[in-house]
Amino acid sequence: MDRKRVLIAGFGDTGVLTAIRLARRFDVVGISVNPGLVSGQEVGVRLARPDDWARDYWIGFDRFRALDGVGTVHGTLTGSDLAARTVSVEDAHGNPRSEHYDALVIATGVTNGFWRQRVLQTAADVEEGLRAAHDRLGASRSVAVIGGGAAAVSSAANLAIRWPGTRVGLYYPGESLLPQHHRRVRQRIESRLCAAGVTLHPGHRAVVPDGFDCDAITADPVYWSTGQPPLRSDAVLWAIGRVRPNTGWLPRNVLDDRGFVRVTPELQVPGAPGVFAIGDVAATDPLRSSARNRADGLVAGNVAAYFTGGRMRAYRPPATRWGSVLGVQPNGLEVFAPNGFAFRFPAWSIDRILQPWIVRRGIYRGVRDQYMVTKG
């Protein structure tokens, strides 16, 4: 009997993990704008220590042992015909092609800041982008980070730790940071920011003009709708959470009012047999939390159940965000549970236990040692 063909649209963090889960039972093909996994995680470490970040988060697809039997298409999704079970792709050479599927997993994620873009990139493009942002911020005597979520907090903390002589200010509209995290996390992270030398500026809501490019590091004055005088800084990093789902290639009837993919509790797309969605692109809950809660196992199981007529499981989102906020630091990695309590991986364990055994062998089921790093 012919093996079913599962197409994974978007080969970022959740797409790769889903492919690993499905590869032994089905013919799996992933479509990606990048030539490898360019993770959206740990943006602060990416900006402050790009070589360290690249070692763990910029991984060529050929390094994943569990993807050895998985096909990849380096290209941009341009359209879809869900009734005919096909998607349209323009490959890296500009050639149009059509990809057929028996089941489709939509994992195209969102565009959010310069670190999460839906643009076709070569390996050289990725490396150049990592180095350019790092060098721009490293040459600045003052950096303003706009936003109060995890990306903004991580960026401010890591930049202040990396360059202690740089004035780093964090400007956010509310009275407290990390509104989607548990209060214990907020308290802990605020103390860490202050210890790193980050100046906190609550109650600052930035004016974002129509057409303004929030995906770039800028140097123009920042104006506030909350009455403060304009801010001038050598570099302004925008992390205001203005996410745009990468769904322009999908029919409008499978999207909600904001452009995210509508899903059932089983992560199926209503009215589209054999189509599932996972990650930041899926409208699972207000936090779109399937991107951060290992729902890859659930959706892979539900894809298999779709083919066999078995029982599917429902995704149950947590009430608050959890996980790492600041990324790996000189004293180790702090990871927060949903109840706000933290547990720590000591520094010595990161390269001896966490990355080689828990991440590369346990989560990714084997990653070859050679890795891509930035130059210079």
mmCIF file of C-alpha atoms in Angstrom:
data_model
loop_
_atom_site.group_PDB
_atom_site.id
_atom_site.type_symbol
_atom_site.label_atom_id
_atom_site.label_comp_id
_atom_site.label_asym_id
_atom_site.label_seq_id
_atom_site.Cartn_x
_atom_site.Cartn_y
_atom_site.Cartn_z
ATOM 1 C CA MET A 1 0.000 0.000 0.000
ATOM 2 C CA ASP A 2 1.276 3.459 -0.896
ATOM 3 C CA ARG A 3 2.348 5.562 2.040
ATOM 4 C CA LYS A 4 0.335 8.707 2.669
ATOM 5 C CA ARG A 5 1.971 12.000 1.819
ATOM 6 C CA VAL A 6 1.989 14.655 4.525
ATOM 7 C CA LEU A 7 2.945 18.176 3.528
ATOM 8 C CA ILE A 8 4.161 20.548 6.234
ATOM 9 C CA ALA A 9 3.814 24.174 5.191
ATOM 10 C CA GLY A 10 6.405 26.046 7.228
ATOM 11 C CA PHE A 11 9.532 24.352 8.537
ATOM 12 C CA GLY A 12 10.345 26.376 11.628
ATOM 13 C CA ASP A 13 10.352 25.110 15.211
ATOM 14 C CA THR A 14 6.934 23.453 15.245
ATOM 15 C CA GLY A 15 7.095 22.300 11.635
ATOM 16 C CA VAL A 16 10.369 20.456 12.131
ATOM 17 C CA LEU A 17 9.190 18.829 15.357
ATOM 18 C CA THR A 18 5.967 17.706 13.698
ATOM 19 C CA ALA A 19 7.913 16.245 10.764
ATOM 20 C CA ILE A 20 10.134 14.282 13.135
ATOM 21 C CA ARG A 21 7.044 12.773 14.728
ATOM 22 C CA LEU A 22 5.511 11.794 11.380
ATOM 23 C CA ALA A 23 8.556 10.719 9.366
ATOM 24 C CA ARG A 24 8.566 7.044 10.322
ATOM 25 C CA ARG A 25 4.982 6.403 9.221
ATOM 26 C CA PHE A 26 4.428 8.708 6.254
ATOM 27 C CA ASP A 27 6.133 10.368 3.312
ATOM 28 C CA VAL A 28 6.750 13.847 4.692
ATOM 29 C CA VAL A 29 7.742 16.977 2.767
ATOM 30 C CA GLY A 30 8.465 20.342 4.417
ATOM 31 C CA ILE A 31 8.316 23.733 2.697
ATOM 32 C CA SER A 32 10.577 26.453 4.073
ATOM 33 C CA VAL A 33 11.751 29.940 3.129
ATOM 34 C CA ASN A 34 15.043 29.097 4.860
ATOM 35 C CA PRO A 35 17.669 26.447 4.009
ATOM 36 C CA GLY A 36 17.557 25.160 7.584
ATOM 37 C CA LEU A 37 15.843 25.664 10.915
ATOM 38 C CA VAL A 38 16.119 29.351 11.839
ATOM 39 C CA SER A 39 14.412 29.346 15.203
ATOM 40 C CA GLY A 40 12.243 32.191 16.455
ATOM 41 C CA GLN A 41 13.344 31.460 20.016
ATOM 42 C CA GLU A 42 15.658 33.419 22.313
ATOM 43 C CA VAL A 43 15.842 36.684 20.368
ATOM 44 C CA GLY A 44 17.833 38.364 23.155
ATOM 45 C CA VAL A 45 20.637 35.817 22.916
ATOM 46 C CA ARG A 46 20.471 36.074 19.120
ATOM 47 C CA LEU A 47 21.130 39.820 19.275
ATOM 48 C CA ALA A 48 23.760 39.815 22.011
ATOM 49 C CA ARG A 49 25.626 36.560 21.284
ATOM 50 C CA PRO A 50 24.854 35.490 17.704
ATOM 51 C CA ASP A 51 27.508 32.782 17.529
ATOM 52 C CA ASP A 52 26.177 31.118 20.679
ATOM 53 C CA TRP A 53 22.637 31.405 19.341
ATOM 54 C CA ALA A 54 23.559 29.987 15.923
ATOM 55 C CA ARG A 55 25.125 26.919 17.501
ATOM 56 C CA ASP A 56 21.786 25.836 18.969
ATOM 57 C CA TYR A 57 19.106 27.579 16.907
ATOM 58 C CA TRP A 58 20.381 27.809 13.302
ATOM 59 C CA ILE A 59 20.543 24.218 12.158
ATOM 60 C CA GLY A 60 20.716 22.882 8.607
ATOM 61 C CA PHE A 61 17.969 20.386 7.828
ATOM 62 C CA ASP A 62 20.579 17.785 6.841
ATOM 63 C CA ARG A 63 21.878 17.749 10.416
ATOM 64 C CA PHE A 64 18.650 16.282 11.813
ATOM 65 C CA ARG A 65 18.981 12.505 11.725
ATOM 66 C CA ALA A 66 15.215 12.053 12.039
ATOM 67 C CA LEU A 67 14.703 14.116 8.857
ATOM 68 C CA ASP A 68 16.924 11.913 6.678
ATOM 69 C CA GLY A 69 13.871 10.507 4.900
ATOM 70 C CA VAL A 70 11.991 13.816 4.775
ATOM 71 C CA GLY A 71 11.927 15.921 1.627
ATOM 72 C CA THR A 72 12.346 19.682 1.765
ATOM 73 C CA VAL A 73 11.349 22.401 -0.668
ATOM 74 C CA HIS A 74 13.215 25.702 -0.355
ATOM 75 C CA GLY A 75 10.679 28.219 -1.569
ATOM 76 C CA THR A 76 7.753 30.529 -0.900
ATOM 77 C CA LEU A 77 4.129 29.420 -0.625
ATOM 78 C CA THR A 78 2.022 31.365 -3.121
ATOM 79 C CA GLY A 79 -1.392 29.708 -3.082
ATOM 80 C CA SER A 80 -3.501 26.678 -2.273
ATOM 81 C CA ASP A 81 -6.429 24.624 -3.510
ATOM 82 C CA LEU A 82 -7.668 22.750 -0.474
ATOM 83 C CA ALA A 83 -10.385 20.967 -2.439
ATOM 84 C CA ALA A 84 -7.803 19.582 -4.874
ATOM 85 C CA ARG A 85 -5.330 19.009 -1.998
ATOM 86 C CA THR A 86 -2.516 21.034 -3.542
ATOM 87 C CA VAL A 87 -0.412 24.043 -2.591
ATOM 88 C CA SER A 88 1.514 26.308 -4.942
ATOM 89 C CA VAL A 89 5.164 27.148 -4.339
ATOM 90 C CA GLU A 90 7.742 29.354 -6.007
ATOM 91 C CA ASP A 91 11.070 27.666 -5.401
ATOM 92 C CA ALA A 92 14.400 29.325 -4.645
ATOM 93 C CA HIS A 93 15.145 29.600 -8.388
ATOM 94 C CA GLY A 94 11.869 31.350 -9.136
ATOM 95 C CA ASN A 95 10.206 28.306 -10.661
ATOM 96 C CA PRO A 96 6.520 27.642 -9.879
ATOM 97 C CA ARG A 97 5.546 24.177 -8.732
ATOM 98 C CA SER A 98 2.539 22.397 -7.260
ATOM 99 C CA GLU A 99 2.768 20.047 -4.280
ATOM 100 C CA HIS A 100 0.073 17.446 -3.631
ATOM 101 C CA TYR A 101 -0.806 16.138 -0.181
ATOM 102 C CA ASP A 102 -2.972 13.570 1.548
ATOM 103 C CA ALA A 103 -2.735 15.636 4.750
ATOM 104 C CA LEU A 104 -1.522 19.197 5.209
ATOM 105 C CA VAL A 105 -0.078 20.687 8.412
ATOM 106 C CA ILE A 106 -0.016 24.494 8.355
ATOM 107 C CA ALA A 107 2.899 25.754 10.470
ATOM 108 C CA THR A 108 3.866 28.963 8.679
ATOM 109 C CA GLY A 109 3.996 31.039 11.860
ATOM 110 C CA VAL A 110 3.936 34.822 11.984
ATOM 111 C CA THR A 111 6.006 37.804 10.925
ATOM 112 C CA ASN A 112 7.137 39.668 14.032
ATOM 113 C CA GLY A 113 10.153 41.977 14.061
ATOM 114 C CA PHE A 114 13.270 41.590 11.946
ATOM 115 C CA TRP A 115 13.981 38.207 13.557
ATOM 116 C CA ARG A 116 10.824 36.520 12.229
ATOM 117 C CA GLN A 117 10.348 37.358 8.575
ATOM 118 C CA ARG A 118 8.621 35.444 5.799
ATOM 119 C CA VAL A 119 11.228 36.128 3.125
ATOM 120 C CA LEU A 120 13.248 33.656 1.088
ATOM 121 C CA GLN A 121 16.776 33.467 2.468
ATOM 122 C CA THR A 122 20.022 31.707 1.645
ATOM 123 C CA ALA A 123 22.455 30.572 4.336
ATOM 124 C CA ALA A 124 24.515 33.688 3.614
ATOM 125 C CA ASP A 125 21.435 35.887 4.093
ATOM 126 C CA VAL A 126 20.761 34.361 7.509
ATOM 127 C CA GLU A 127 24.348 34.834 8.636
ATOM 128 C CA GLU A 128 24.468 38.404 7.341
ATOM 129 C CA GLY A 129 21.248 39.260 9.187
ATOM 130 C CA LEU A 130 22.559 37.864 12.454
ATOM 131 C CA ARG A 131 25.786 39.835 12.230
ATOM 132 C CA ALA A 132 24.229 43.097 11.004
ATOM 133 C CA ALA A 133 21.794 43.419 13.929
ATOM 134 C CA HIS A 134 24.474 42.476 16.464
ATOM 135 C CA ASP A 135 26.990 44.973 15.069
ATOM 136 C CA ARG A 136 24.418 47.764 14.861
ATOM 137 C CA LEU A 137 23.435 47.385 18.513
ATOM 138 C CA GLY A 138 27.015 46.839 19.677
ATOM 139 C CA ALA A 139 28.066 50.162 18.124
ATOM 140 C CA SER A 140 25.302 52.091 19.909
ATOM 141 C CA ARG A 141 25.888 53.975 23.144
ATOM 142 C CA SER A 142 22.180 53.960 23.945
ATOM 143 C CA VAL A 143 19.493 51.436 23.027
ATOM 144 C CA ALA A 144 15.759 51.809 23.558
ATOM 145 C CA VAL A 145 13.684 48.641 23.517
ATOM 146 C CA ILE A 146 9.982 49.249 22.901
ATOM 147 C CA GLY A 147 7.578 46.649 24.262
ATOM 148 C CA GLY A 148 6.768 44.737 27.420
ATOM 149 C CA GLY A 149 6.532 41.129 26.251
ATOM 150 C CA ALA A 150 9.048 38.311 26.337
ATOM 151 C CA ALA A 151 10.936 39.373 23.193
ATOM 152 C CA ALA A 152 11.417 42.928 24.487
ATOM 153 C CA VAL A 153 12.420 41.798 27.975
ATOM 154 C CA SER A 154 14.889 39.221 26.668
ATOM 155 C CA SER A 155 16.426 41.725 24.263
ATOM 156 C CA ALA A 156 16.885 44.434 26.892
ATOM 157 C CA ALA A 157 18.401 42.082 29.459
ATOM 158 C CA ASN A 158 20.807 40.361 27.093
ATOM 159 C CA LEU A 159 21.986 43.602 25.499
ATOM 160 C CA ALA A 160 22.667 45.166 28.904
ATOM 161 C CA ILE A 161 24.602 42.096 30.042
ATOM 162 C CA ARG A 162 26.593 41.883 26.796
ATOM 163 C CA TRP A 163 27.476 45.602 26.696
ATOM 164 C CA PRO A 164 27.389 46.970 30.273
ATOM 165 C CA GLY A 165 28.588 50.375 29.064
ATOM 166 C CA THR A 166 25.527 50.846 26.866
ATOM 167 C CA ARG A 167 22.488 52.635 28.275
ATOM 168 C CA VAL A 168 19.573 50.277 27.757
ATOM 169 C CA GLY A 169 16.031 51.460 28.458
ATOM 170 C CA LEU A 170 12.883 49.339 28.294
ATOM 171 C CA TYR A 171 9.676 51.261 27.467
ATOM 172 C CA TYR A 172 6.283 49.585 27.809
ATOM 173 C CA PRO A 173 2.671 50.782 28.028
ATOM 174 C CA GLY A 174 1.470 48.984 31.179
ATOM 175 C CA GLU A 175 2.495 49.234 34.792
ATOM 176 C CA SER A 176 4.204 45.859 34.709
ATOM 177 C CA LEU A 177 6.078 43.698 32.244
ATOM 178 C CA LEU A 178 5.124 40.309 30.796
ATOM 179 C CA PRO A 179 1.341 40.661 31.144
ATOM 180 C CA GLN A 180 0.802 37.117 29.811
ATOM 181 C CA HIS A 181 3.083 35.506 32.398
ATOM 182 C CA HIS A 182 2.450 34.580 36.008
ATOM 183 C CA ARG A 183 3.032 37.363 38.555
ATOM 184 C CA ARG A 184 5.960 35.423 40.070
ATOM 185 C CA VAL A 185 7.686 35.501 36.697
ATOM 186 C CA ARG A 186 7.112 39.241 36.369
ATOM 187 C CA GLN A 187 8.597 39.933 39.771
ATOM 188 C CA ARG A 188 11.620 37.741 39.168
ATOM 189 C CA ILE A 189 12.370 39.147 35.726
ATOM 190 C CA GLU A 190 11.972 42.771 36.815
ATOM 191 C CA SER A 191 14.611 42.211 39.493
ATOM 192 C CA ARG A 192 16.898 40.581 36.930
ATOM 193 C CA LEU A 193 16.507 43.529 34.574
ATOM 194 C CA CYS A 194 17.349 46.041 37.261
ATOM 195 C CA ALA A 195 20.394 44.017 38.310
ATOM 196 C CA ALA A 196 21.593 44.032 34.691
ATOM 197 C CA GLY A 197 21.361 47.824 34.537
ATOM 198 C CA VAL A 198 18.233 48.117 32.382
ATOM 199 C CA THR A 199 16.195 51.241 33.126
ATOM 200 C CA LEU A 200 12.474 50.479 33.256
ATOM 201 C CA HIS A 201 9.965 52.977 31.866
ATOM 202 C CA PRO A 202 6.370 51.840 32.491
ATOM 203 C CA GLY A 203 3.409 53.807 31.174
ATOM 204 C CA HIS A 204 5.024 54.619 27.799
ATOM 205 C CA ARG A 205 2.868 53.830 24.791
ATOM 206 C CA ALA A 206 4.649 54.508 21.515
ATOM 207 C CA VAL A 207 2.956 56.190 18.580
ATOM 208 C CA VAL A 208 3.270 53.910 15.554
ATOM 209 C CA PRO A 209 2.365 55.827 12.371
ATOM 210 C CA ASP A 210 0.599 54.061 9.521
ATOM 211 C CA GLY A 211 3.137 52.340 7.319
ATOM 212 C CA PHE A 212 5.916 52.578 9.904
ATOM 213 C CA ASP A 213 8.426 49.724 9.666
ATOM 214 C CA CYS A 214 8.482 48.111 13.110
ATOM 215 C CA ASP A 215 10.591 45.290 11.716
ATOM 216 C CA ALA A 216 13.733 47.438 11.510
ATOM 217 C CA ILE A 217 16.155 48.808 14.083
ATOM 218 C CA THR A 218 15.657 52.558 13.804
ATOM 219 C CA ALA A 219 17.251 55.768 15.066
ATOM 220 C CA ASP A 220 14.361 58.207 14.594
ATOM 221 C CA PRO A 221 12.754 59.873 17.635
ATOM 222 C CA VAL A 222 10.027 57.887 19.354
ATOM 223 C CA TYR A 223 6.838 59.771 20.196
ATOM 224 C CA TRP A 224 4.423 58.756 22.934
ATOM 225 C CA SER A 225 0.660 58.889 23.124
ATOM 226 C CA THR A 226 0.976 58.917 26.912
ATOM 227 C CA GLY A 227 2.375 62.443 27.143
ATOM 228 C CA GLN A 228 6.123 61.964 27.660
ATOM 229 C CA PRO A 229 8.628 63.990 25.621
ATOM 230 C CA PRO A 230 10.042 62.350 22.481
ATOM 231 C CA LEU A 231 12.795 59.809 23.016
ATOM 232 C CA ARG A 232 16.060 59.928 21.083
ATOM 233 C CA SER A 233 18.379 56.956 21.150
ATOM 234 C CA ASP A 234 21.217 55.633 19.000
ATOM 235 C CA ALA A 235 19.213 52.494 18.272
ATOM 236 C CA VAL A 236 15.541 51.699 18.779
ATOM 237 C CA LEU A 237 14.495 48.060 18.857
ATOM 238 C CA TRP A 238 10.777 47.528 18.286
ATOM 239 C CA ALA A 239 9.292 44.459 19.989
ATOM 240 C CA ILE A 240 5.681 45.551 20.374
ATOM 241 C CA GLY A 241 4.087 42.245 19.441
ATOM 242 C CA ARG A 242 2.613 43.435 16.157
ATOM 243 C CA VAL A 243 2.430 39.948 14.663
ATOM 244 C CA ARG A 244 1.068 39.221 11.197
ATOM 245 C CA PRO A 245 0.137 35.644 10.371
ATOM 246 C CA ASN A 246 1.824 34.178 7.311
ATOM 247 C CA THR A 247 -1.433 33.094 5.691
ATOM 248 C CA GLY A 248 -1.663 35.116 2.488
ATOM 249 C CA TRP A 249 -1.392 31.889 0.493
ATOM 250 C CA LEU A 250 -4.530 30.385 2.079
ATOM 251 C CA PRO A 251 -8.211 30.908 1.151
ATOM 252 C CA ARG A 252 -9.983 33.497 3.286
ATOM 253 C CA ASN A 253 -12.692 31.094 4.460
ATOM 254 C CA VAL A 254 -10.263 29.134 6.677
ATOM 255 C CA LEU A 255 -9.031 32.264 8.484
ATOM 256 C CA ASP A 256 -10.437 34.283 11.369
ATOM 257 C CA ASP A 257 -10.909 38.056 11.336
ATOM 258 C CA ARG A 258 -7.199 38.651 12.099
ATOM 259 C CA GLY A 259 -5.939 36.247 9.462
ATOM 260 C CA PHE A 260 -5.024 33.341 11.741
ATOM 261 C CA VAL A 261 -6.063 29.806 10.834
ATOM 262 C CA ARG A 262 -9.278 28.651 12.507
ATOM 263 C CA VAL A 263 -8.964 25.257 14.188
ATOM 264 C CA THR A 264 -11.026 22.821 16.217
ATOM 265 C CA PRO A 265 -9.734 21.619 19.617
ATOM 266 C CA GLU A 266 -8.117 18.748 17.656
ATOM 267 C CA LEU A 267 -6.162 21.339 15.590
ATOM 268 C CA GLN A 268 -8.131 20.491 12.442
ATOM 269 C CA VAL A 269 -9.197 23.245 10.061
ATOM 270 C CA PRO A 270 -13.031 23.252 9.870
ATOM 271 C CA GLY A 271 -14.394 22.464 6.421
ATOM 272 C CA ALA A 272 -11.003 21.344 5.078
ATOM 273 C CA PRO A 273 -10.603 17.550 5.449
ATOM 274 C CA GLY A 274 -7.060 16.458 6.168
ATOM 275 C CA VAL A 275 -5.838 19.978 6.973
ATOM 276 C CA PHE A 276 -4.387 20.833 10.396
ATOM 277 C CA ALA A 277 -2.679 23.908 11.857
ATOM 278 C CA ILE A 278 -0.190 24.327 14.683
ATOM 279 C CA GLY A 279 1.967 27.032 16.222
ATOM 280 C CA ASP A 280 1.657 30.800 16.168
ATOM 281 C CA VAL A 281 -0.426 30.702 12.994
ATOM 282 C CA ALA A 282 -3.201 28.616 14.596
ATOM 283 C CA ALA A 283 -6.042 30.410 16.409
ATOM 284 C CA THR A 284 -6.151 27.914 19.281
ATOM 285 C CA ASP A 285 -6.481 30.429 22.144
ATOM 286 C CA PRO A 286 -5.630 34.096 22.842
ATOM 287 C CA LEU A 287 -1.954 33.175 23.408
ATOM 288 C CA ARG A 288 -1.821 30.834 20.364
ATOM 289 C CA SER A 289 0.068 28.608 22.748
ATOM 290 C CA SER A 290 0.448 25.439 20.692
ATOM 291 C CA ALA A 291 3.744 26.955 19.486
ATOM 292 C CA ARG A 292 5.235 26.634 22.953
ATOM 293 C CA ASN A 293 3.595 23.565 24.467
ATOM 294 C CA ARG A 294 4.877 20.639 22.391
ATOM 295 C CA ALA A 295 1.619 20.208 20.516
ATOM 296 C CA ASP A 296 3.637 18.601 17.719
ATOM 297 C CA GLY A 297 3.040 15.206 19.287
ATOM 298 C CA LEU A 298 -0.692 15.820 19.489
ATOM 299 C CA VAL A 299 -1.079 17.016 15.911
ATOM 300 C CA ALA A 300 1.082 14.164 14.590
ATOM 301 C CA GLY A 301 -1.118 11.685 16.426
ATOM 302 C CA ASN A 302 -4.236 13.340 15.059
ATOM 303 C CA VAL A 303 -2.888 13.210 11.496
ATOM 304 C CA ALA A 304 -2.368 9.471 11.932
ATOM 305 C CA ALA A 305 -5.867 9.124 13.400
ATOM 306 C CA TYR A 306 -7.291 11.003 10.415
ATOM 307 C CA PHE A 307 -5.915 8.344 8.082
ATOM 308 C CA THR A 308 -7.031 5.382 10.207
ATOM 309 C CA GLY A 309 -10.340 6.740 11.504
ATOM 310 C CA GLY A 310 -9.043 6.631 15.061
ATOM 311 C CA ARG A 311 -9.889 8.906 17.964
ATOM 312 C CA MET A 312 -8.252 12.333 17.988
ATOM 313 C CA ARG A 313 -7.077 14.189 21.071
ATOM 314 C CA ALA A 314 -7.984 17.764 21.948
ATOM 315 C CA TYR A 315 -5.420 20.466 22.666
ATOM 316 C CA ARG A 316 -5.818 22.118 26.066
ATOM 317 C CA PRO A 317 -3.939 25.413 26.316
ATOM 318 C CA PRO A 318 -2.402 26.635 29.587
ATOM 319 C CA ALA A 319 -3.686 29.839 31.165
ATOM 320 C CA THR A 320 -0.304 31.598 31.201
ATOM 321 C CA ARG A 321 2.925 31.540 29.229
ATOM 322 C CA TRP A 322 5.801 29.512 30.591
ATOM 323 C CA GLY A 323 9.367 28.492 29.686
ATOM 324 C CA SER A 324 12.597 30.449 29.421
ATOM 325 C CA VAL A 325 12.434 34.247 29.246
ATOM 326 C CA LEU A 326 16.058 35.424 29.165
ATOM 327 C CA GLY A 327 17.715 32.363 27.598
ATOM 328 C CA VAL A 328 21.046 30.894 28.637
ATOM 329 C CA GLN A 329 23.076 33.216 30.870
ATOM 330 C CA PRO A 330 26.570 32.884 32.390
ATOM 331 C CA ASN A 331 25.038 31.308 35.504
ATOM 332 C CA GLY A 332 22.819 28.877 33.586
ATOM 333 C CA LEU A 333 19.268 28.717 32.249
ATOM 334 C CA GLU A 334 16.177 29.622 34.246
ATOM 335 C CA VAL A 335 12.912 28.016 33.085
ATOM 336 C CA PHE A 336 9.545 29.011 34.533
ATOM 337 C CA ALA A 337 6.648 26.629 35.078
ATOM 338 C CA PRO A 338 3.043 27.755 34.393
ATOM 339 C CA ASN A 339 2.605 28.460 38.131
ATOM 340 C CA GLY A 340 5.470 30.957 38.014
ATOM 341 C CA PHE A 341 8.037 28.921 39.918
ATOM 342 C CA ALA A 342 11.448 28.554 38.312
ATOM 343 C CA PHE A 343 13.871 25.699 37.994
ATOM 344 C CA ARG A 344 17.462 26.188 36.892
ATOM 345 C CA PHE A 345 19.881 24.315 34.704
ATOM 346 C CA PRO A 346 23.311 25.226 36.100
ATOM 347 C CA ALA A 347 25.862 26.604 33.627
ATOM 348 C CA TRP A 348 27.941 23.407 33.535
ATOM 349 C CA SER A 349 24.896 21.356 32.487
ATOM 350 C CA ILE A 350 23.997 23.354 29.361
ATOM 351 C CA ASP A 351 26.661 21.891 27.058
ATOM 352 C CA ARG A 352 26.967 18.566 28.882
ATOM 353 C CA ILE A 353 23.342 17.579 29.490
ATOM 354 C CA LEU A 354 20.686 20.025 28.263
ATOM 355 C CA GLN A 355 21.761 20.551 24.650
ATOM 356 C CA PRO A 356 23.344 17.172 23.775
ATOM 357 C CA TRP A 357 20.962 14.884 25.652
ATOM 358 C CA ILE A 358 17.653 16.641 26.329
ATOM 359 C CA VAL A 359 17.417 18.823 23.213
ATOM 360 C CA ARG A 360 19.462 17.195 20.433
ATOM 361 C CA ARG A 361 18.899 13.571 21.321
ATOM 362 C CA GLY A 362 15.628 13.679 23.279
ATOM 363 C CA ILE A 363 13.593 16.337 21.455
ATOM 364 C CA TYR A 364 15.182 16.265 17.984
ATOM 365 C CA ARG A 365 16.111 12.541 18.053
ATOM 366 C CA GLY A 366 19.683 13.142 16.990
ATOM 367 C CA VAL A 367 21.529 16.147 15.549
ATOM 368 C CA ARG A 368 24.863 15.837 13.749
ATOM 369 C CA ASP A 369 27.671 17.885 15.256
ATOM 370 C CA GLN A 370 28.618 20.275 12.460
ATOM 371 C CA TYR A 371 26.868 23.608 12.852
ATOM 372 C CA MET A 372 26.565 26.927 11.072
ATOM 373 C CA VAL A 373 28.024 30.034 12.722
ATOM 374 C CA THR A 374 28.211 33.680 11.838
ATOM 375 C CA LYS A 375 31.461 35.098 10.536
ATOM 376 C CA GLY A 376 33.598 37.818 12.075
#
